[in-house]
PDB file of C-alpha atoms in Angstrom:
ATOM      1  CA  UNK A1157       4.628  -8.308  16.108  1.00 64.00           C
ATOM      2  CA  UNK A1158       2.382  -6.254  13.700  1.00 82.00           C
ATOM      3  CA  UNK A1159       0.903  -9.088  11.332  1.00 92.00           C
ATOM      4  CA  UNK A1160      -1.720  -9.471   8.288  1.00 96.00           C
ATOM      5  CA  UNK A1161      -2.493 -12.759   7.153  1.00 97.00           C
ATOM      6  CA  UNK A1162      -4.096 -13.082   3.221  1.00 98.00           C
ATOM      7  CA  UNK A1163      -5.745 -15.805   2.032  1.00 97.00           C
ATOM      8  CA  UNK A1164      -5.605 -17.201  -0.800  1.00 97.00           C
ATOM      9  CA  UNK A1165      -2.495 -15.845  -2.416  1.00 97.00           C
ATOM     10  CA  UNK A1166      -4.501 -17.098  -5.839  1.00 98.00           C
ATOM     11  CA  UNK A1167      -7.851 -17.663  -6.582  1.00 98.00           C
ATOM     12  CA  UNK A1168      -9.374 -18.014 -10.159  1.00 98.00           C
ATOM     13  CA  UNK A1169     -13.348 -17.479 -10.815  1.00 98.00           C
ATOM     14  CA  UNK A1170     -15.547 -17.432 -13.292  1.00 98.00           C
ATOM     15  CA  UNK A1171     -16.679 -14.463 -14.581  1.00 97.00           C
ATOM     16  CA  UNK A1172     -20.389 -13.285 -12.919  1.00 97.00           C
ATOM     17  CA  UNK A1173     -19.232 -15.419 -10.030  1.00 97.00           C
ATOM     18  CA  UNK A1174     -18.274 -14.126  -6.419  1.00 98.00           C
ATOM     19  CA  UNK A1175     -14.560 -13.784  -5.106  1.00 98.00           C
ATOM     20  CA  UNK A1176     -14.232 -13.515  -1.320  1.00 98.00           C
ATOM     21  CA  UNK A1177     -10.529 -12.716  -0.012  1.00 98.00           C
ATOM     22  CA  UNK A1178      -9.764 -12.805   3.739  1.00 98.00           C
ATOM     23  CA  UNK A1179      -7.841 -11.368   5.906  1.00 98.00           C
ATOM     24  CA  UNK A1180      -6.310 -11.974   9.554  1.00 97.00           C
ATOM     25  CA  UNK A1181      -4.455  -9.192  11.631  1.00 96.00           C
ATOM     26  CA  UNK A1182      -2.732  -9.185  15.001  1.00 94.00           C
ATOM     27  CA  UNK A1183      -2.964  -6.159  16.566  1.00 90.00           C
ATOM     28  CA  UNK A1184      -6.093  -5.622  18.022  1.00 90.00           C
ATOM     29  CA  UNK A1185      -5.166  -1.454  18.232  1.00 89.00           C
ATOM     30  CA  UNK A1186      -6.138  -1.954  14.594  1.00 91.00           C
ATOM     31  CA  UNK A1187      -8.757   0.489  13.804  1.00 89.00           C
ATOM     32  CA  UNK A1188      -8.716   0.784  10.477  1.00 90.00           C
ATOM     33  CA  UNK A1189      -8.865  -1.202   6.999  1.00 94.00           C
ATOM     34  CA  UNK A1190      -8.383  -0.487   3.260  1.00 95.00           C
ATOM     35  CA  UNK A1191      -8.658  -3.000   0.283  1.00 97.00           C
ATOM     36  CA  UNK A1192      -6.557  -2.201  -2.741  1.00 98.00           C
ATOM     37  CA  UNK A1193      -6.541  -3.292  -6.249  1.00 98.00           C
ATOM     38  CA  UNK A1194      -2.796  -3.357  -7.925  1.00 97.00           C
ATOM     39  CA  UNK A1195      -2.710  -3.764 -11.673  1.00 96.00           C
ATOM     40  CA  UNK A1196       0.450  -4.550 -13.359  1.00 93.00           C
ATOM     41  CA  UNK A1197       2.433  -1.706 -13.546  1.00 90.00           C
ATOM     42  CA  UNK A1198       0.523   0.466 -11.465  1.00 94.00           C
ATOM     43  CA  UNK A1199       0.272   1.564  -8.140  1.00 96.00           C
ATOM     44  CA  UNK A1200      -1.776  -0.036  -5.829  1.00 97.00           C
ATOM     45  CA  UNK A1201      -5.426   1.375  -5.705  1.00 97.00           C
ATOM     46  CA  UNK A1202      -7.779   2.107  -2.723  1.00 95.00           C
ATOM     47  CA  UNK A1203     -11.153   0.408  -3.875  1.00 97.00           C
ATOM     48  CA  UNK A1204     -12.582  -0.004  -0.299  1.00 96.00           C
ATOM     49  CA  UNK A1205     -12.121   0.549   3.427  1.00 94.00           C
ATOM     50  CA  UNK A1206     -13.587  -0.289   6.622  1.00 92.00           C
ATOM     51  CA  UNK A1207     -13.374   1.760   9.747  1.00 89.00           C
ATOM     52  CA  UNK A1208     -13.422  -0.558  13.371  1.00 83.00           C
ATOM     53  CA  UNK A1209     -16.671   0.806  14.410  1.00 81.00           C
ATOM     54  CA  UNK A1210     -18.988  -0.470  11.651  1.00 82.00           C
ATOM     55  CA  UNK A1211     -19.470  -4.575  10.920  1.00 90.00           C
ATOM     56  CA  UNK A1212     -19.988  -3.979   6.801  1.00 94.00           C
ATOM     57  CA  UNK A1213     -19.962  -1.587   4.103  1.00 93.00           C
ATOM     58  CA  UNK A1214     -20.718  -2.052   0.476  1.00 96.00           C
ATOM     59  CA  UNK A1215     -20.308   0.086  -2.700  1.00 94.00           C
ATOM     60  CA  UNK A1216     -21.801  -1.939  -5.670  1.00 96.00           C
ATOM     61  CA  UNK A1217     -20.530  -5.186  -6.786  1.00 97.00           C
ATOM     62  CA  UNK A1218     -18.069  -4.501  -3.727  1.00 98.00           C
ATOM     63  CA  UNK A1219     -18.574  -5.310  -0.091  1.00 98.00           C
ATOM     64  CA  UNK A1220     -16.180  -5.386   3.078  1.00 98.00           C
ATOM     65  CA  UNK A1221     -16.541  -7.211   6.469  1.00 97.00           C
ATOM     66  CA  UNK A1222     -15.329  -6.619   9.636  1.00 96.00           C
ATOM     67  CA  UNK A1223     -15.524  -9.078  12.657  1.00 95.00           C
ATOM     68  CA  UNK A1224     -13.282  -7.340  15.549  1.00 93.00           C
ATOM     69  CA  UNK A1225     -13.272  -9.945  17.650  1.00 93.00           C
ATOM     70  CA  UNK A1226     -11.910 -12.680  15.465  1.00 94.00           C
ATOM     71  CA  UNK A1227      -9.972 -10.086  14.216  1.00 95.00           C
ATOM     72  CA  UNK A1228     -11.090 -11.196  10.433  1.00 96.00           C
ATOM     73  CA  UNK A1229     -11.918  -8.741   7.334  1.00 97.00           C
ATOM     74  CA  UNK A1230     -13.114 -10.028   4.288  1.00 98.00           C
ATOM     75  CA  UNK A1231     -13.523  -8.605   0.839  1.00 98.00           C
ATOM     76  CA  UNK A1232     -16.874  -9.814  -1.188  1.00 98.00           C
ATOM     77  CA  UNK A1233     -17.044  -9.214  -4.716  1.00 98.00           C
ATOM     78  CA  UNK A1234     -19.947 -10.025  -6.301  1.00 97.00           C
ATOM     79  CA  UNK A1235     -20.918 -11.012 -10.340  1.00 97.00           C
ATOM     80  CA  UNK A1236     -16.831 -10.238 -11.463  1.00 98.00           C
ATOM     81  CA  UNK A1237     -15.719  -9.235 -14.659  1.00 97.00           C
ATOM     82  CA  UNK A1238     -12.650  -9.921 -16.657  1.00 96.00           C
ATOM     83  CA  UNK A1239     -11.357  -6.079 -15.739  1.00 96.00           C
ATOM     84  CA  UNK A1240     -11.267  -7.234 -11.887  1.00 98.00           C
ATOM     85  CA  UNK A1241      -8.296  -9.375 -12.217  1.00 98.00           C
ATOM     86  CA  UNK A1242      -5.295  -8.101 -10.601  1.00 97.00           C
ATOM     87  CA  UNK A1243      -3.698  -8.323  -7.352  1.00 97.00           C
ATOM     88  CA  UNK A1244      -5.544  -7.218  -4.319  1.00 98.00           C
ATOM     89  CA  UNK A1245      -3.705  -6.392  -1.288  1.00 98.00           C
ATOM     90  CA  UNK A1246      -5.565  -6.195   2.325  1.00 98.00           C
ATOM     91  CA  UNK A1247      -3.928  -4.090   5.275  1.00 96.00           C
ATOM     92  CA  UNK A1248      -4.359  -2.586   8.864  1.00 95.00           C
ATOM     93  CA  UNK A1249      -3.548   0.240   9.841  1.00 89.00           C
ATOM     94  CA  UNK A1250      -2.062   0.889  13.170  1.00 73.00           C
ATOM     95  CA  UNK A1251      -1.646   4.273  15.254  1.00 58.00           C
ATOM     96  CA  UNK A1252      -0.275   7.093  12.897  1.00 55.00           C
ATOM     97  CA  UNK A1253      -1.679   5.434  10.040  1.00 81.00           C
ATOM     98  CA  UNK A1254       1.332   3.481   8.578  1.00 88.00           C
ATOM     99  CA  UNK A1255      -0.453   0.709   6.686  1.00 93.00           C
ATOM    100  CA  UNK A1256       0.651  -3.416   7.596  1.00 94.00           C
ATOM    101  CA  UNK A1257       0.124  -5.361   4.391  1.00 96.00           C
ATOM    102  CA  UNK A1258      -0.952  -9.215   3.355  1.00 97.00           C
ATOM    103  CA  UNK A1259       0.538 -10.804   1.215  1.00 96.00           C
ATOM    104  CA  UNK A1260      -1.924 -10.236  -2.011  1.00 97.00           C
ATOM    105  CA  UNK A1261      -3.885 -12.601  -3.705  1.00 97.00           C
ATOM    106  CA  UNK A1262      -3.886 -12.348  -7.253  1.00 97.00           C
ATOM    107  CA  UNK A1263      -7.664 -12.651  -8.948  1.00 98.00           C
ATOM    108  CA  UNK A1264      -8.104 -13.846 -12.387  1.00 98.00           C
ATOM    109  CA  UNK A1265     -11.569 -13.709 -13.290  1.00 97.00           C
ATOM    110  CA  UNK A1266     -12.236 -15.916 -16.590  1.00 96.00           C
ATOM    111  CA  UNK A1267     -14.581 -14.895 -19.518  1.00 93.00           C
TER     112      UNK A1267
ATOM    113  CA  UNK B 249      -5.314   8.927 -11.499  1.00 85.00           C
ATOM    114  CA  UNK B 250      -4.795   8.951  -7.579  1.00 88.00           C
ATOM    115  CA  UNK B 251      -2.865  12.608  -7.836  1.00 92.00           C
ATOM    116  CA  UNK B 252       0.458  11.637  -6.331  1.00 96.00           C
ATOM    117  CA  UNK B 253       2.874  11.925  -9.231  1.00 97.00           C
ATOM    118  CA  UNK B 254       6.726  10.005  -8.459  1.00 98.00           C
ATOM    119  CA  UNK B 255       9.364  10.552 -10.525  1.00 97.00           C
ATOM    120  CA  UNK B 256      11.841   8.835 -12.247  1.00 97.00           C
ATOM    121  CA  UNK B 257       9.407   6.012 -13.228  1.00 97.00           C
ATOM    122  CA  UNK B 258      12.256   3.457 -13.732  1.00 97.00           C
ATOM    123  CA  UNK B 259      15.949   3.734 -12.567  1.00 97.00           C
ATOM    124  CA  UNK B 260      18.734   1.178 -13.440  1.00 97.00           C
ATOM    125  CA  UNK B 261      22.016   1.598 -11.655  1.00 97.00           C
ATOM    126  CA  UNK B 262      24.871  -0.082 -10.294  1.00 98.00           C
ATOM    127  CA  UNK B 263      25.724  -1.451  -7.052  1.00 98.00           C
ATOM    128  CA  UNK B 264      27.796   0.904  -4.532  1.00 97.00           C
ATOM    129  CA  UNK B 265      25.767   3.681  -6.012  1.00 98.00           C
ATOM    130  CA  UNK B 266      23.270   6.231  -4.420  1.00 98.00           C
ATOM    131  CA  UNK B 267      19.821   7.369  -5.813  1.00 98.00           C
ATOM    132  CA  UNK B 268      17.181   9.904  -5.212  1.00 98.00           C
ATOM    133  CA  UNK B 269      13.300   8.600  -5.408  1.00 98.00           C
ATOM    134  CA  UNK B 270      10.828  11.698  -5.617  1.00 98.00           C
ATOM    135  CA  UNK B 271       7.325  12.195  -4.247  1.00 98.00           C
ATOM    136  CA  UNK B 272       4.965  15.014  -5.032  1.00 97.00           C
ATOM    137  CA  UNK B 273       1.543  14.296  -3.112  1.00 95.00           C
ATOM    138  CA  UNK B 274      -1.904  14.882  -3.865  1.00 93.00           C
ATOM    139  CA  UNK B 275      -2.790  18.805  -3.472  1.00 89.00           C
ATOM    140  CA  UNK B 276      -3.530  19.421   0.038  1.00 85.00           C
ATOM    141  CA  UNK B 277      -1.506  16.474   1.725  1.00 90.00           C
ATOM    142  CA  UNK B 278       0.508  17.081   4.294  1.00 91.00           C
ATOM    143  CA  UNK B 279       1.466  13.240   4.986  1.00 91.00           C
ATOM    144  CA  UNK B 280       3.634  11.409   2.874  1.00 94.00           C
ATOM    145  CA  UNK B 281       4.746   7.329   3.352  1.00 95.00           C
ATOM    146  CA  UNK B 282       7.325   5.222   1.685  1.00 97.00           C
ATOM    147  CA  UNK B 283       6.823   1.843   0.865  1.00 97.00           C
ATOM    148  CA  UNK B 284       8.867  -0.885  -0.758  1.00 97.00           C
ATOM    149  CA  UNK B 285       7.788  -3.856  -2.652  1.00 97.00           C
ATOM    150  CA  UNK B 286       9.668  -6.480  -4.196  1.00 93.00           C
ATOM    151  CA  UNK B 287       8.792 -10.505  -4.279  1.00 84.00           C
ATOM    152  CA  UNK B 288       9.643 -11.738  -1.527  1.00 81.00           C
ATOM    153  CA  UNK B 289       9.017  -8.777   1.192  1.00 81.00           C
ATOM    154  CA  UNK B 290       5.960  -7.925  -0.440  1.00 88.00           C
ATOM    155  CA  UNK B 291       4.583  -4.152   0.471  1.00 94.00           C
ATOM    156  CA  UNK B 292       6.493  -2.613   3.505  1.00 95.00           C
ATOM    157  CA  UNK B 293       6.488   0.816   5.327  1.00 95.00           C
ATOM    158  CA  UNK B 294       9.575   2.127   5.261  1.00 96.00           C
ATOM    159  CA  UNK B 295       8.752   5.961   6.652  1.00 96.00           C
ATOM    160  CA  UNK B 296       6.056   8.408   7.605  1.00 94.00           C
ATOM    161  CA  UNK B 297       6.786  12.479   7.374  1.00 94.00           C
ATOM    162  CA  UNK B 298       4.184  15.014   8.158  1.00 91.00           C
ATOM    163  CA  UNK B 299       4.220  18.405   7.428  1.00 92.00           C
ATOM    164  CA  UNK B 300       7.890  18.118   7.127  1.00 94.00           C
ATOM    165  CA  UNK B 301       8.382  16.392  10.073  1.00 95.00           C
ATOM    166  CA  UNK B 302       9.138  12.384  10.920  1.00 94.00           C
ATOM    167  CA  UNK B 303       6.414  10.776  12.525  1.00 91.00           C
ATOM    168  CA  UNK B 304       7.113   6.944  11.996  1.00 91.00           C
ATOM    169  CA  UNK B 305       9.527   4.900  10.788  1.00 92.00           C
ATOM    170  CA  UNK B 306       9.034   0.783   9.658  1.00 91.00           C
ATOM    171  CA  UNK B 307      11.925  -1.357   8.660  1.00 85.00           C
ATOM    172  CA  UNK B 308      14.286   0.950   6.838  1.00 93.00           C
ATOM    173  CA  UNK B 309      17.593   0.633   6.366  1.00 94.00           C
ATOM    174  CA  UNK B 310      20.331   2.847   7.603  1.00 95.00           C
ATOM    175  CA  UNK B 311      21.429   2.945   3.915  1.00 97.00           C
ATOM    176  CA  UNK B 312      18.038   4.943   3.659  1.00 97.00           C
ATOM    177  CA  UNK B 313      17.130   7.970   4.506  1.00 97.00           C
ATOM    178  CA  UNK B 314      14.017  10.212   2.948  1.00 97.00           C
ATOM    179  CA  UNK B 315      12.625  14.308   3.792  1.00 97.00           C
ATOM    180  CA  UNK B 316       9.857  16.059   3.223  1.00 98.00           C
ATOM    181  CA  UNK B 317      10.398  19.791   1.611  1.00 97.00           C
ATOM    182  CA  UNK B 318       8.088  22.915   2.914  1.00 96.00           C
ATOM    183  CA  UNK B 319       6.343  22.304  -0.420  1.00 95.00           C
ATOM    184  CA  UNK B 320       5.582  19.122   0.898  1.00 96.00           C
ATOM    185  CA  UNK B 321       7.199  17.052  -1.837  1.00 97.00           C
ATOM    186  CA  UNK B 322       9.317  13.951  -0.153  1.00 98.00           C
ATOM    187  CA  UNK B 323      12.597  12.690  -1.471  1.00 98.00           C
ATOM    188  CA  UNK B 324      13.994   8.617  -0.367  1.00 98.00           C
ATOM    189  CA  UNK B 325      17.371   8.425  -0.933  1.00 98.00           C
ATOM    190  CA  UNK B 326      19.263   5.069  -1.219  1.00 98.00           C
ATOM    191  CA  UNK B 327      22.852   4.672  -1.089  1.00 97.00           C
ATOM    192  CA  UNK B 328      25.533   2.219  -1.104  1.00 97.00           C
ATOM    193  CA  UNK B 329      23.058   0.217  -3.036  1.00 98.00           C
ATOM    194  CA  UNK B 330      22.900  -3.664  -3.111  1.00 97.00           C
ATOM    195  CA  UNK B 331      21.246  -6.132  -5.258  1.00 96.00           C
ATOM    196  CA  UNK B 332      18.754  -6.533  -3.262  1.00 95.00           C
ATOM    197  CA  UNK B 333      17.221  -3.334  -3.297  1.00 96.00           C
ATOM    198  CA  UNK B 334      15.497  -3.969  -6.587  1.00 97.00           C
ATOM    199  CA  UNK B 335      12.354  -3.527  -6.036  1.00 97.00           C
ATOM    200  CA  UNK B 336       9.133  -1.042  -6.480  1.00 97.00           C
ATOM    201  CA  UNK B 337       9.289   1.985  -4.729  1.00 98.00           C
ATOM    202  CA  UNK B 338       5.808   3.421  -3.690  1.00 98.00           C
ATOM    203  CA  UNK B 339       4.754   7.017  -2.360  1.00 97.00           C
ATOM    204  CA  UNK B 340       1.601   7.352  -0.675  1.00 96.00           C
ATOM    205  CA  UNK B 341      -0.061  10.400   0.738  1.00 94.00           C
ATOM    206  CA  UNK B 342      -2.945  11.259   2.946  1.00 91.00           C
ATOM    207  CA  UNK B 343      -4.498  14.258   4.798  1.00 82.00           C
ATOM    208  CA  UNK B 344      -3.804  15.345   7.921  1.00 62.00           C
ATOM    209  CA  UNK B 345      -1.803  11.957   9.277  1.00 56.00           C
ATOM    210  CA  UNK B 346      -4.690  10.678  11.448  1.00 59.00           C
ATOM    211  CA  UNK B 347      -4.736   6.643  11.639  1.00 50.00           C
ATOM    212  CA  UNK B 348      -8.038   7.027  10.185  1.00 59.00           C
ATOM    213  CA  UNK B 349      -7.371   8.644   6.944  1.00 75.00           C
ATOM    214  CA  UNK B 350      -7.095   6.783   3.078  1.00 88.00           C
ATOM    215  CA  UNK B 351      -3.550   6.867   1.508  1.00 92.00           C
ATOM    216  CA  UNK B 352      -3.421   7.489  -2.147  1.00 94.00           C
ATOM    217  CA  UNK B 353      -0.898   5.490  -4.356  1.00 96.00           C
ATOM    218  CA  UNK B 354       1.675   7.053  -6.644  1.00 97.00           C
ATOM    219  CA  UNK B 355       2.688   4.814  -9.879  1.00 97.00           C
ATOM    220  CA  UNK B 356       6.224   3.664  -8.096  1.00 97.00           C
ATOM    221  CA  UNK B 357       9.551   4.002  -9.208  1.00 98.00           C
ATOM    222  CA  UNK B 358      11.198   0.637 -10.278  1.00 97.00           C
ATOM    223  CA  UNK B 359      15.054   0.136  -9.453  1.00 98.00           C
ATOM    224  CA  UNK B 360      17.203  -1.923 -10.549  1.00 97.00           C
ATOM    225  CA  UNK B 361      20.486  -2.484  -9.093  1.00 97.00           C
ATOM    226  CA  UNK B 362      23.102  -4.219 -11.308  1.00 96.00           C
TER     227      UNK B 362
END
């Protein structure tokens, strides 16, 4: 069935160092794929997104990855700050646009 | 501030009870989604309405049902409630219910069944 695959579910950095979070789906009708940012208490929020016909986009310290073939999407971010940690949350979206979820992976990013 | 306001922001109630979960979207969205997210399930579609109309449905319970108004504001309601549907309760919305367009967050509703 429809599947997304996070990894890891925690990962602690220090800060000006990179995080990379990756990401597995299953349906290869996937064509489309948002990164969000959940901070406690708040509703997740759409940071990035990647659309099946481009490889990589980036938008400053941020930068997403797409390999279709693998069916692997990564999310790069580069010199973090204490105000990145939180929980980021990877998905797929399928036809219609309902969105299939991983499982988070929660970033703490030490000063 | 993504501009999808949900009200109430928490709701305690019993079990055996109903409740209503509401959903204003962003101005100019004419999809709204329902998600759920507790611990263990982490973040799941429940249901898709566009322009007032149903155009997917994930995992929801029969217990469940949700509408969208001709103002385009969305109400989930849960009934006969159980313990386990503690959880977060998250509206999205998005623009014209393509697969290729970005859904917007509300803050959630938190229930809490006792």
């Amino acid at each position: 069935g429809e599947n997304v695959e996070q990894h890891p579910s925690t990962l602690s950095v220090q800060e000006g160092d990179s995080a990379v979070i990756k990401c597995t789906y299953s349906d290869s009708a996937s064509n489309y794929f948002p990164w969000y940012k959940q901070e406690l208490g708040k509703g997740p929020q759409l940071i990035i997104d990647i659309r099946s016909n481009v490889g990589e986009k980036k938008d400053q310290r941020i930068a997403v990855t797409l390999n279709k073939t693998a069916k692997h999407f990564s999310l790069h971010i580069t010199e973090t700050q204490p105000e990145d940690s939180a929980v980021y949350f990877c998905a797929a979206a399928l036809q219609g646009g309902k969105l299939i979820f991983g499982q988070g992976t929660e970033l703490s990013v030490k000063p | 501030d993504s501009g999808v306001t949900q009200t109430p922001k928490h709701l305690i109630t019993a079990t055996g009870q109903r409740v209503t979960l509401r959903c204003s979207p962003r101005s100019g969205d004419l999809s709204v989604y329902w998600y759920q997210q507790s611990l263990d399930q982490g973040l799941q579609f429940l249901i898709q309405y566009y322009n007032g109309e149903e155009r997917a449905k994930g995992n929801i319970l029969e217990r469940f049902s949700a509408q969208q108004f001709p103002d385009l504001h969305s109400e989930l309601n849960l009934s006969s409630l159980e313990l386990g549907d503690s959880a977060l309760y998250f509206c999205a919305s998005s623009g014209d219910g393509t697969s290729y367009n970005e859904q917007f967050f509300g803050p959630g509703t938190r229930l809490t069944v006792l």
